[in-house]
Tab-separated table of C-alpha atoms in Angstrom:
chain	number	residue	atom	x	y	z
A	1	MET	CA	-28.985	65.709	-106.866
A	2	LYS	CA	-30.945	68.601	-105.370
A	3	LYS	CA	-31.196	71.732	-107.494
A	4	ILE	CA	-30.580	75.010	-105.635
A	5	ASN	CA	-32.398	78.048	-107.016
A	6	ILE	CA	-30.263	81.136	-107.545
A	7	SER	CA	-31.845	84.582	-107.295
A	8	ASP	CA	-29.860	87.534	-108.630
A	9	ILE	CA	-30.116	90.650	-106.415
A	10	THR	CA	-27.574	92.812	-108.274
A	11	LEU	CA	-30.091	95.537	-109.120
A	12	LYS	CA	-31.142	95.774	-105.486
A	13	LYS	CA	-27.571	96.014	-104.223
A	14	LEU	CA	-26.335	98.528	-106.773
A	15	SER	CA	-29.367	100.784	-106.480
A	16	GLY	CA	-28.824	100.994	-102.728
A	17	GLU	CA	-25.062	101.510	-102.858
A	18	ARG	CA	-24.445	103.877	-105.761
A	19	GLU	CA	-24.691	107.601	-105.163
A	20	VAL	CA	-25.749	108.033	-108.792
A	21	ALA	CA	-28.763	106.017	-109.906
A	22	LEU	CA	-28.276	103.344	-112.536
A	23	LEU	CA	-29.172	104.486	-116.015
A	24	PHE	CA	-32.027	102.947	-117.984
A	25	ARG	CA	-29.759	100.883	-120.207
A	26	GLU	CA	-27.625	99.830	-117.225
A	27	LYS	CA	-30.624	98.356	-115.429
A	28	THR	CA	-31.689	96.420	-118.516
A	29	ALA	CA	-28.091	95.237	-119.038
A	30	VAL	CA	-27.868	93.857	-115.485
A	31	ALA	CA	-31.184	92.011	-115.822
A	32	ALA	CA	-30.264	90.613	-119.238
A	33	CYS	CA	-26.877	89.406	-117.981
A	34	ALA	CA	-28.389	87.601	-114.977
A	35	ASP	CA	-31.011	85.983	-117.197
A	36	ALA	CA	-28.403	84.861	-119.731
A	37	LEU	CA	-26.191	83.327	-117.020
A	38	GLY	CA	-29.021	81.061	-115.883
A	39	ALA	CA	-30.246	82.759	-112.718
A	40	ASP	CA	-33.582	81.285	-111.662
A	41	ALA	CA	-34.888	84.699	-110.592
A	42	VAL	CA	-33.950	88.322	-111.251
A	43	GLU	CA	-34.944	90.725	-108.482
A	44	LEU	CA	-35.711	94.366	-109.157
A	45	ALA	CA	-34.985	97.225	-106.774
A	46	PRO	CA	-37.906	98.772	-104.856
A	47	ILE	CA	-39.866	101.415	-106.730
A	48	LYS	CA	-38.578	104.940	-106.000
A	49	ASN	CA	-39.931	107.003	-108.883
A	50	LEU	CA	-43.217	105.401	-109.907
A	51	ARG	CA	-43.503	106.885	-113.395
A	52	GLU	CA	-39.884	106.331	-114.383
A	53	ASP	CA	-39.511	102.896	-112.774
A	54	THR	CA	-42.773	101.691	-114.334
A	55	ILE	CA	-41.410	102.377	-117.829
A	56	ILE	CA	-38.042	100.766	-117.069
A	57	TYR	CA	-39.464	97.703	-115.317
A	58	LYS	CA	-42.049	97.084	-118.026
A	59	THR	CA	-39.204	97.033	-120.550
A	60	ILE	CA	-37.221	94.596	-118.407
A	61	ALA	CA	-40.327	92.424	-117.986
A	62	GLN	CA	-40.588	92.063	-121.757
A	63	ASN	CA	-36.890	91.234	-122.138
A	64	VAL	CA	-36.333	88.663	-119.362
A	65	GLN	CA	-36.958	85.353	-121.105
A	66	SER	CA	-36.126	82.503	-118.716
A	67	ALA	CA	-35.899	83.768	-115.147
A	68	VAL	CA	-38.638	84.684	-112.711
A	69	LEU	CA	-38.894	88.480	-112.439
A	70	ALA	CA	-39.442	89.544	-108.823
A	71	ILE	CA	-40.242	92.960	-107.373
A	72	PRO	CA	-40.617	94.203	-103.759
A	73	VAL	CA	-44.101	95.566	-103.107
A	74	GLY	CA	-43.746	98.096	-100.299
A	75	PHE	CA	-45.862	98.421	-97.153
A	76	SER	CA	-49.389	99.046	-98.454
A	77	THR	CA	-51.890	97.428	-100.817
A	78	GLU	CA	-51.578	100.476	-103.098
A	79	GLU	CA	-47.843	99.823	-103.415
A	80	VAL	CA	-48.560	96.142	-104.101
A	81	GLN	CA	-50.847	97.171	-106.959
A	82	SER	CA	-48.251	99.560	-108.403
A	83	ALA	CA	-45.536	96.900	-108.265
A	84	TRP	CA	-47.801	94.416	-110.000
A	85	GLU	CA	-48.464	96.847	-112.846
A	86	CYS	CA	-44.706	97.009	-113.465
A	87	ILE	CA	-44.125	93.283	-113.973
A	88	LYS	CA	-47.457	91.693	-114.854
A	89	ALA	CA	-46.349	91.334	-118.489
A	90	ALA	CA	-43.348	89.192	-117.481
A	91	LYS	CA	-43.359	85.517	-118.417
A	92	LYS	CA	-42.812	84.552	-114.768
A	93	PRO	CA	-43.768	87.425	-112.420
A	94	ARG	CA	-43.282	87.303	-108.647
A	95	LEU	CA	-44.339	89.726	-105.918
A	96	GLN	CA	-42.100	89.990	-102.859
A	97	ILE	CA	-43.335	90.946	-99.404
A	98	GLU	CA	-40.205	92.139	-97.600
A	99	LEU	CA	-40.806	92.942	-93.925
A	100	PRO	CA	-38.576	92.898	-90.830
A	101	VAL	CA	-39.047	90.299	-88.127
A	102	SER	CA	-36.539	91.579	-85.551
A	103	THR	CA	-37.769	93.785	-82.711
A	104	VAL	CA	-35.266	96.552	-83.443
A	105	GLN	CA	-36.354	96.839	-87.083
A	106	MET	CA	-40.085	96.532	-86.416
A	107	GLU	CA	-40.225	99.130	-83.657
A	108	TYR	CA	-37.576	101.624	-84.745
A	109	THR	CA	-37.995	101.495	-88.525
A	110	TYR	CA	-41.698	100.734	-88.947
A	111	HIS	CA	-42.855	101.820	-85.446
A	112	ILE	CA	-45.194	98.852	-84.939
A	113	LYS	CA	-45.318	95.959	-82.499
A	114	ALA	CA	-44.965	92.275	-83.289
A	115	ASP	CA	-48.702	91.509	-83.401
A	116	LYS	CA	-49.355	94.365	-85.862
A	117	MET	CA	-46.454	93.213	-88.053
A	118	LEU	CA	-47.868	89.679	-88.100
A	119	ALA	CA	-51.211	91.039	-89.283
A	120	LYS	CA	-49.497	93.208	-91.915
A	121	ILE	CA	-47.610	90.182	-93.269
A	122	GLY	CA	-50.862	88.267	-93.684
A	123	GLU	CA	-52.689	91.248	-95.210
A	124	LEU	CA	-50.070	92.045	-97.864
A	125	ILE	CA	-49.450	88.442	-98.866
A	126	LYS	CA	-53.168	87.738	-99.174
A	127	PHE	CA	-53.664	90.803	-101.383
A	128	ALA	CA	-50.578	90.013	-103.481
A	129	LYS	CA	-51.805	86.448	-103.979
A	130	GLU	CA	-55.015	87.785	-105.533
A	131	LEU	CA	-52.908	89.481	-108.206
A	132	CYS	CA	-50.077	87.015	-108.735
A	133	ASP	CA	-49.766	83.258	-108.269
A	134	ASP	CA	-46.128	83.517	-107.209
A	135	VAL	CA	-45.655	85.384	-103.917
A	136	GLU	CA	-42.527	85.391	-101.757
A	137	PHE	CA	-42.120	86.449	-98.132
A	138	SER	CA	-38.666	87.755	-97.157
A	139	ALA	CA	-38.063	87.830	-93.400
A	140	LEU	CA	-35.681	90.765	-93.099
A	141	ASP	CA	-33.123	90.788	-90.285
A	142	ALA	CA	-34.135	87.218	-89.429
A	143	THR	CA	-30.847	86.371	-87.710
A	144	ARG	CA	-31.601	88.968	-84.982
A	145	ALA	CA	-35.273	88.049	-84.584
A	146	ASP	CA	-36.927	86.211	-81.731
A	147	GLU	CA	-37.130	82.666	-83.078
A	148	ASP	CA	-40.705	82.118	-81.913
A	149	PHE	CA	-41.859	85.236	-83.736
A	150	LEU	CA	-39.887	84.296	-86.851
A	151	ILE	CA	-41.603	80.914	-86.938
A	152	ALA	CA	-44.999	82.548	-86.400
A	153	ALA	CA	-44.253	84.987	-89.260
A	154	VAL	CA	-43.286	82.326	-91.802
A	155	LYS	CA	-46.311	80.222	-90.848
A	156	GLU	CA	-48.567	83.260	-91.302
A	157	ALA	CA	-46.974	83.879	-94.704
A	158	GLU	CA	-47.548	80.309	-95.840
A	159	ALA	CA	-51.120	80.289	-94.554
A	160	ASN	CA	-51.965	83.372	-96.638
A	161	GLY	CA	-50.501	82.070	-99.882
A	162	ALA	CA	-46.738	82.639	-99.939
A	163	GLY	CA	-44.967	80.117	-102.153
A	164	THR	CA	-41.414	80.879	-100.996
A	165	ILE	CA	-39.797	81.978	-97.733
A	166	THR	CA	-36.493	83.855	-97.593
A	167	VAL	CA	-34.447	84.141	-94.412
A	168	CYS	CA	-32.245	87.264	-94.499
A	169	ASP	CA	-29.005	87.896	-92.623
A	170	ASP	CA	-29.002	91.687	-92.836
A	171	ALA	CA	-26.749	92.229	-89.809
A	172	GLY	CA	-24.000	90.097	-91.332
A	173	VAL	CA	-22.497	88.921	-88.033
A	174	SER	CA	-23.844	85.365	-87.838
A	175	LEU	CA	-21.530	82.391	-88.209
A	176	PRO	CA	-22.247	79.711	-90.843
A	177	GLU	CA	-23.480	77.223	-88.255
A	178	ASN	CA	-25.904	79.815	-86.804
A	179	ILE	CA	-27.441	80.494	-90.202
A	180	ALA	CA	-27.620	76.774	-90.959
A	181	GLU	CA	-29.474	76.086	-87.684
A	182	LEU	CA	-31.935	78.916	-88.374
A	183	VAL	CA	-32.650	77.623	-91.883
A	184	GLU	CA	-33.218	74.136	-90.466
A	185	LYS	CA	-35.785	75.461	-87.951
A	186	VAL	CA	-37.668	77.437	-90.598
A	187	LYS	CA	-37.650	74.417	-92.939
A	188	GLY	CA	-39.218	72.394	-90.165
A	189	ALA	CA	-41.997	74.938	-89.675
A	190	VAL	CA	-43.221	75.272	-93.298
A	191	SER	CA	-43.778	73.007	-96.280
A	192	ILE	CA	-42.752	75.516	-98.981
A	193	PRO	CA	-39.220	76.231	-100.323
A	194	VAL	CA	-36.905	78.206	-98.052
A	195	CYS	CA	-34.184	80.464	-99.455
A	196	VAL	CA	-31.456	82.344	-97.652
A	197	GLN	CA	-29.938	85.770	-98.298
A	198	ILE	CA	-26.512	85.886	-96.734
A	199	SER	CA	-24.231	88.811	-95.948
A	200	ASP	CA	-20.502	88.511	-96.604
A	201	ARG	CA	-19.645	91.185	-94.078
A	202	ILE	CA	-17.261	88.886	-92.175
A	203	ASN	CA	-16.017	87.161	-95.354
A	204	MET	CA	-17.843	83.907	-94.620
A	205	GLY	CA	-20.621	84.201	-97.181
A	206	VAL	CA	-19.702	81.122	-99.217
A	207	ALA	CA	-19.194	79.004	-96.099
A	208	ALA	CA	-22.574	80.135	-94.719
A	209	ALA	CA	-24.268	79.383	-98.061
A	210	VAL	CA	-22.854	75.863	-98.189
A	211	ALA	CA	-23.828	75.274	-94.543
A	212	ALA	CA	-27.382	76.492	-95.199
A	213	VAL	CA	-27.745	74.211	-98.234
A	214	SER	CA	-26.480	71.258	-96.221
A	215	LYS	CA	-29.326	71.928	-93.731
A	216	GLY	CA	-32.031	72.045	-96.379
A	217	ALA	CA	-32.013	75.540	-97.953
A	218	ASP	CA	-33.693	75.422	-101.354
A	219	GLY	CA	-32.279	78.649	-102.760
A	220	LEU	CA	-29.573	81.277	-102.434
A	221	LYS	CA	-29.550	84.984	-103.228
A	222	CYS	CA	-26.394	86.453	-104.698
A	223	ALA	CA	-25.231	89.420	-106.737
A	224	MET	CA	-22.791	89.919	-109.569
A	225	ALA	CA	-21.381	92.966	-107.764
A	226	GLY	CA	-21.855	94.821	-104.507
A	227	LYS	CA	-20.562	95.191	-100.968
A	228	ASP	CA	-21.019	92.580	-98.223
A	229	VAL	CA	-22.942	90.252	-100.502
A	230	LEU	CA	-22.626	86.650	-101.638
A	231	LEU	CA	-21.028	87.034	-105.080
A	232	THR	CA	-22.314	85.053	-108.038
A	233	GLY	CA	-18.862	84.170	-109.303
A	234	GLU	CA	-17.689	82.926	-105.902
A	235	ILE	CA	-20.715	80.723	-105.222
A	236	SER	CA	-20.457	79.306	-108.754
A	237	ASP	CA	-16.813	78.378	-108.184
A	238	ALA	CA	-17.632	76.859	-104.790
A	239	PHE	CA	-20.402	74.639	-106.159
A	240	SER	CA	-18.184	73.441	-108.994
A	241	ILE	CA	-15.873	72.001	-106.313
A	242	CYS	CA	-18.161	70.825	-103.487
A	243	SER	CA	-21.402	70.073	-105.348
A	244	ALA	CA	-21.010	66.297	-104.981
A	245	GLN	CA	-20.108	66.557	-101.283
A	246	ILE	CA	-23.327	68.384	-100.353
A	247	GLY	CA	-25.554	66.679	-102.912
A	248	ALA	CA	-26.704	69.906	-104.532
A	249	GLU	CA	-26.100	71.801	-107.774
A	250	ILE	CA	-26.896	75.123	-109.400
A	251	ASN	CA	-27.740	75.960	-113.003
A	252	LEU	CA	-25.486	78.962	-113.519
A	253	ASN	CA	-23.435	78.857	-116.718
A	254	ARG	CA	-19.977	78.685	-115.206
A	255	THR	CA	-18.147	78.630	-118.548
A	256	LYS	CA	-19.035	82.260	-119.300
A	257	ILE	CA	-19.945	83.606	-115.879
A	258	HIS	CA	-16.776	85.601	-115.181
A	259	THR	CA	-16.378	87.109	-118.653
A	260	SER	CA	-20.073	88.023	-118.863
A	261	ILE	CA	-20.022	89.688	-115.445
A	262	ASP	CA	-16.859	91.605	-116.312
A	263	ASP	CA	-18.454	92.847	-119.544
A	264	MET	CA	-21.625	93.844	-117.704
A	265	LEU	CA	-19.710	95.718	-115.008
A	266	ALA	CA	-17.672	97.513	-117.660
A	267	SER	CA	-20.872	98.668	-119.323
A	268	ILE	CA	-22.318	100.161	-116.114
A	269	ASN	CA	-19.087	101.723	-114.891
A	270	HIS	CA	-18.524	103.825	-117.996
A	271	ASP	CA	-17.949	107.536	-117.625
A	272	ALA	CA	-21.597	108.516	-117.967
A	273	TYR	CA	-21.674	110.750	-114.923
A	274	GLU	CA	-19.135	113.364	-116.015
A	275	THR	CA	-16.366	112.803	-113.521
A	276	GLU	CA	-13.739	115.505	-113.086
A	277	SER	CA	-11.525	113.919	-115.744
A	278	SER	CA	-14.288	113.863	-118.350
A	279	VAL	CA	-15.253	117.460	-117.640
A	280	SER	CA	-11.658	118.575	-117.998
A	281	GLU	CA	-11.362	116.708	-121.312
A	282	LYS	CA	-14.449	118.488	-122.630
A	283	LYS	CA	-13.013	121.834	-121.571
A	284	LYS	CA	-9.954	121.117	-123.709
A	285	ILE	CA	-12.048	120.918	-126.893
A	286	LEU	CA	-11.277	123.943	-129.053
A	287	LEU	CA	-11.363	123.546	-132.835
A	288	ASP	CA	-10.539	126.183	-135.416
A	289	SER	CA	-10.210	126.376	-139.197
A	290	ASP	CA	-6.903	124.493	-139.031
A	291	ALA	CA	-8.463	121.464	-137.335
A	292	THR	CA	-8.120	118.163	-139.168
A	293	LEU	CA	-10.806	115.559	-139.801
A	294	ALA	CA	-9.097	113.256	-137.287
A	295	GLN	CA	-9.221	115.970	-134.609
A	296	VAL	CA	-12.940	116.490	-135.206
A	297	GLU	CA	-13.546	112.735	-134.877
A	298	GLN	CA	-11.514	112.586	-131.656
A	299	ALA	CA	-13.392	115.543	-130.153
A	300	ALA	CA	-16.705	113.891	-131.049
A	301	ARG	CA	-15.594	110.716	-129.234
A	302	ILE	CA	-14.756	112.720	-126.104
A	303	LEU	CA	-18.319	114.042	-126.190
A	304	GLY	CA	-19.627	110.484	-126.483
A	305	TYR	CA	-20.459	110.285	-130.196
A	306	ASP	CA	-19.359	107.482	-132.514
A	307	LEU	CA	-19.686	109.172	-135.903
A	308	SER	CA	-19.561	107.402	-139.243
A	309	ASP	CA	-17.088	108.639	-141.855
A	310	SER	CA	-19.917	110.391	-143.695
A	311	ASP	CA	-21.251	112.087	-140.556
A	312	CYS	CA	-17.761	113.132	-139.503
A	313	GLY	CA	-17.238	114.707	-142.922
A	314	ASN	CA	-20.508	116.641	-142.636
A	315	VAL	CA	-19.583	117.937	-139.189
A	316	TYR	CA	-16.126	118.922	-140.453
A	317	LYS	CA	-17.635	120.937	-143.322
A	318	ALA	CA	-20.042	122.661	-140.939
A	319	LEU	CA	-17.130	123.449	-138.610
A	320	LEU	CA	-15.177	125.152	-141.397
A	321	GLN	CA	-18.215	127.262	-142.305
A	322	VAL	CA	-18.644	128.382	-138.703
A	323	CYS	CA	-14.941	129.149	-138.367
A	324	GLU	CA	-15.226	131.618	-141.244
A	325	LYS	CA	-17.268	133.812	-138.880
A	326	LYS	CA	-15.638	133.038	-135.531
A	327	ASP	CA	-12.163	132.024	-134.500
A	328	ALA	CA	-12.918	128.659	-132.839
A	329	VAL	CA	-15.659	126.470	-131.418
A	330	GLY	CA	-15.781	124.702	-128.069
A	331	ALA	CA	-17.573	121.600	-126.790
A	332	LYS	CA	-21.080	123.079	-126.748
A	333	GLU	CA	-20.798	124.536	-130.235
A	334	LEU	CA	-19.437	121.245	-131.562
A	335	GLU	CA	-22.377	119.376	-130.056
A	336	ALA	CA	-24.739	121.749	-131.829
A	337	LEU	CA	-22.916	121.103	-135.103
A	338	ILE	CA	-23.189	117.342	-134.566
A	339	ALA	CA	-26.880	117.683	-133.795
A	340	SER	CA	-27.565	119.679	-136.945
A	341	SER	CA	-25.140	117.995	-139.370
A	342	ALA	CA	-24.665	114.356	-138.435
A	343	MET	CA	-26.958	111.616	-139.702
A	344	GLN	CA	-29.802	113.714	-141.008
A	345	ALA	CA	-32.560	111.126	-140.901
A	346	PRO	CA	-35.935	111.112	-142.694
A	347	SER	CA	-38.875	112.076	-140.490
A	348	THR	CA	-40.409	108.870	-139.183
A	349	TYR	CA	-42.193	111.034	-136.632
A	350	HIS	CA	-43.459	114.485	-137.570
A	351	LEU	CA	-44.816	117.029	-135.092
A	352	GLU	CA	-48.437	117.892	-135.816
A	353	SER	CA	-49.351	119.938	-132.740
A	354	TYR	CA	-48.793	120.389	-129.047
A	355	THR	CA	-50.695	121.955	-126.156
A	356	ILE	CA	-49.112	122.933	-122.836
A	357	ASN	CA	-51.012	123.850	-119.659
A	358	SER	CA	-48.798	125.132	-116.860
A	359	SER	CA	-48.896	127.506	-113.901
A	360	ASN	CA	-47.131	128.204	-110.630
A	361	LEU	CA	-50.067	126.693	-108.718
A	362	THR	CA	-50.340	123.352	-110.503
A	363	GLY	CA	-48.096	120.939	-112.335
A	364	SER	CA	-47.602	121.052	-116.068
A	365	MET	CA	-49.671	118.949	-118.495
A	366	SER	CA	-48.840	118.470	-122.170
A	367	GLN	CA	-50.591	116.938	-125.138
A	368	VAL	CA	-48.411	116.159	-128.138
A	369	THR	CA	-49.724	114.885	-131.476
A	370	LEU	CA	-47.346	113.187	-133.913
A	371	LYS	CA	-47.749	111.785	-137.387
A	372	CYS	CA	-46.092	108.456	-138.208
A	373	ASN	CA	-46.622	106.800	-141.602
A	374	ASP	CA	-49.938	108.609	-142.149
A	375	GLU	CA	-51.093	107.599	-138.652
A	376	ILE	CA	-51.933	110.295	-136.118
A	377	ILE	CA	-50.904	109.429	-132.548
A	378	SER	CA	-51.348	111.506	-129.416
A	379	GLY	CA	-49.893	111.388	-125.930
A	380	VAL	CA	-50.837	113.221	-122.745
A	381	SER	CA	-48.658	113.439	-119.652
A	382	THR	CA	-47.890	115.543	-116.623
A	383	GLY	CA	-44.406	116.536	-115.613
A	384	ASP	CA	-42.134	118.839	-113.670
A	385	GLY	CA	-42.464	121.798	-116.002
A	386	SER	CA	-43.562	122.304	-119.591
A	387	ILE	CA	-40.605	120.636	-121.297
A	388	ASP	CA	-40.556	117.615	-118.970
A	389	SER	CA	-44.285	116.998	-119.505
A	390	ALA	CA	-43.868	117.463	-123.276
A	391	PHE	CA	-41.064	114.888	-123.428
A	392	ARG	CA	-43.154	112.457	-121.367
A	393	ALA	CA	-46.095	113.012	-123.736
A	394	ILE	CA	-43.849	112.073	-126.670
A	395	GLU	CA	-42.917	108.888	-124.806
A	396	GLN	CA	-46.639	108.181	-124.456
A	397	CYS	CA	-46.975	108.527	-128.236
A	398	ILE	CA	-44.127	106.176	-129.126
A	399	GLY	CA	-44.626	103.784	-126.196
A	400	TYR	CA	-40.965	103.763	-125.235
A	401	HIS	CA	-38.592	105.560	-122.853
A	402	TYR	CA	-35.178	106.701	-124.044
A	403	GLU	CA	-32.642	107.969	-121.554
A	404	LEU	CA	-32.252	111.748	-121.794
A	405	ASP	CA	-28.487	112.131	-121.596
A	406	ASP	CA	-28.347	115.903	-122.018
A	407	PHE	CA	-30.582	118.899	-122.684
A	408	GLN	CA	-29.430	122.445	-123.494
A	409	VAL	CA	-31.169	125.649	-124.577
A	410	GLN	CA	-29.691	128.939	-125.719
A	411	ALA	CA	-30.658	132.070	-127.620
A	412	VAL	CA	-29.549	132.226	-131.248
A	413	THR	CA	-30.478	135.856	-131.873
A	414	GLU	CA	-31.011	138.886	-129.639
A	415	GLY	CA	-34.160	140.738	-128.653
A	416	LYS	CA	-37.532	139.738	-127.244
A	417	GLU	CA	-38.367	137.839	-130.463
A	418	ALA	CA	-35.087	135.939	-130.381
A	419	LEU	CA	-34.817	132.477	-131.835
A	420	GLY	CA	-34.181	129.789	-129.261
A	421	SER	CA	-32.070	126.716	-130.002
A	422	ALA	CA	-32.508	123.437	-128.118
A	423	LEU	CA	-30.150	120.483	-128.092
A	424	VAL	CA	-31.333	117.048	-126.954
A	425	ARG	CA	-29.145	113.975	-126.536
A	426	LEU	CA	-30.872	110.585	-126.258
A	427	ARG	CA	-29.060	107.380	-125.399
A	428	ASN	CA	-30.137	104.090	-126.952
A	429	ASN	CA	-28.225	100.840	-126.417
A	430	GLY	CA	-25.229	102.828	-125.196
A	431	LYS	CA	-25.074	105.117	-128.242
A	432	LEU	CA	-25.810	108.840	-128.292
A	433	TYR	CA	-28.190	110.503	-130.745
A	434	SER	CA	-28.419	114.282	-130.768
A	435	GLY	CA	-31.230	116.437	-132.090
A	436	ASN	CA	-31.456	120.161	-132.685
A	437	GLY	CA	-34.530	122.399	-132.832
A	438	ILE	CA	-34.972	126.107	-133.438
A	439	SER	CA	-38.056	128.241	-132.780
A	440	THR	CA	-39.132	131.531	-131.206
A	441	ASP	CA	-40.919	129.277	-128.675
A	442	ILE	CA	-38.338	127.414	-126.587
A	443	VAL	CA	-40.820	124.616	-125.797
A	444	ALA	CA	-41.395	124.086	-129.516
A	445	ALA	CA	-37.643	124.097	-130.114
A	446	SER	CA	-37.193	121.477	-127.393
A	447	ILE	CA	-39.944	119.234	-128.798
A	448	ARG	CA	-38.469	119.497	-132.299
A	449	ALA	CA	-35.007	118.665	-130.959
A	450	TYR	CA	-36.336	115.575	-129.168
A	451	ILE	CA	-38.173	114.380	-132.286
A	452	ASN	CA	-35.072	115.065	-134.402
A	453	ALA	CA	-32.998	112.790	-132.140
A	454	LEU	CA	-35.812	110.226	-132.073
A	455	ASN	CA	-35.927	110.092	-135.875
A	456	LYS	CA	-32.200	109.374	-135.963
A	457	ILE	CA	-32.723	106.403	-133.668
A	458	MET	CA	-35.590	105.122	-135.821
A	459	PHE	CA	-33.546	105.544	-139.028
A	460	GLU	CA	-30.583	103.586	-137.685
A	461	GLU	CA	-32.758	100.807	-136.229
A	462	GLU	CA	-34.544	100.368	-139.525
């Protein structure tokens, strides 16, 4: 029985549809879920922020164990090189050349004619092949392309080293038999595997997928969630019924596919973006000297903290001390108390020194030196301002990116020599860790707050 390869495109779909970008941990959760369910390939979204995406994609590359990890490469050799740097550490890396083959997309989106697009396809695939053995060509908007040009494009891709061809139905208006005929023609033109990416815009995605497989398609692209897309759960259910009839099977783990996808979707749809309801809940937080331990714990949960009994007790004691001097504390004050009182961890990382260069004419550059177990480590990075570059320099030191969930600064005392207090919240594996720093230099306070939160993460992991 023929095995049909399944490529998961959830990250691509969600990154294009959501108004708010997926968080670091959400992207890794989606990739891990697809890998665990048995997808043959996990496809990353195109690079938008090079520095940030490089850190995230390198982490995903290390974590994906079984599936091929594929990434779109853009429209230039420089973008191909950048994409390769993101995934070259993966066990099975793949570079994807995704270019349109329809006249409307070529001329109105890329502003080039068919002959120039043909040359660009050959150029990018040839360069990508020099970096990576596994190169895929995706013919975007193939169902609206001139068939002669489509065939010329896939032949050009194969001639320059592509190992897989994908026919894409971006318009989403083709009937199953139309897609099946197109797949059959492309299969007849090349000797490498042909996949199909189908739209479910007219609710015929599963039917089109089955029709394409019956005409020789070697792979399907689906997503665990998204609009107008072939859904993983639906294609898994369909193959469990008609696999014998079409002589093909897939390797997805159907026994846990629905529960795993539900769990994954729950993890990325959490209230991390401060909707109106969450903001209103935070505004309700007002604790005074009569507050109980249970009320403190509940308020901490609203803020996103899961405190241990010991930490909750420490925060409660600190609250009572503060309430001796003021009537009540709100959400921001409580966060500061959590940062300074909860889980006081030993200093795995200790700040040795920092240097900041910044002006209104150039970007900011920071060098941060930390001490870890008698080892001195330094990091240098640029950023959008002194604090951003300093945080990035710390990430250079530790070799890891934690999601910055929140950052606040405020004056503790009055006057031009006032003490500044910084609060940093880092998220690791869905859990919040807060750090507090105080200094007459707000940059120093921010660095100390970040390191304070970082040490809490290190302490708990150890």
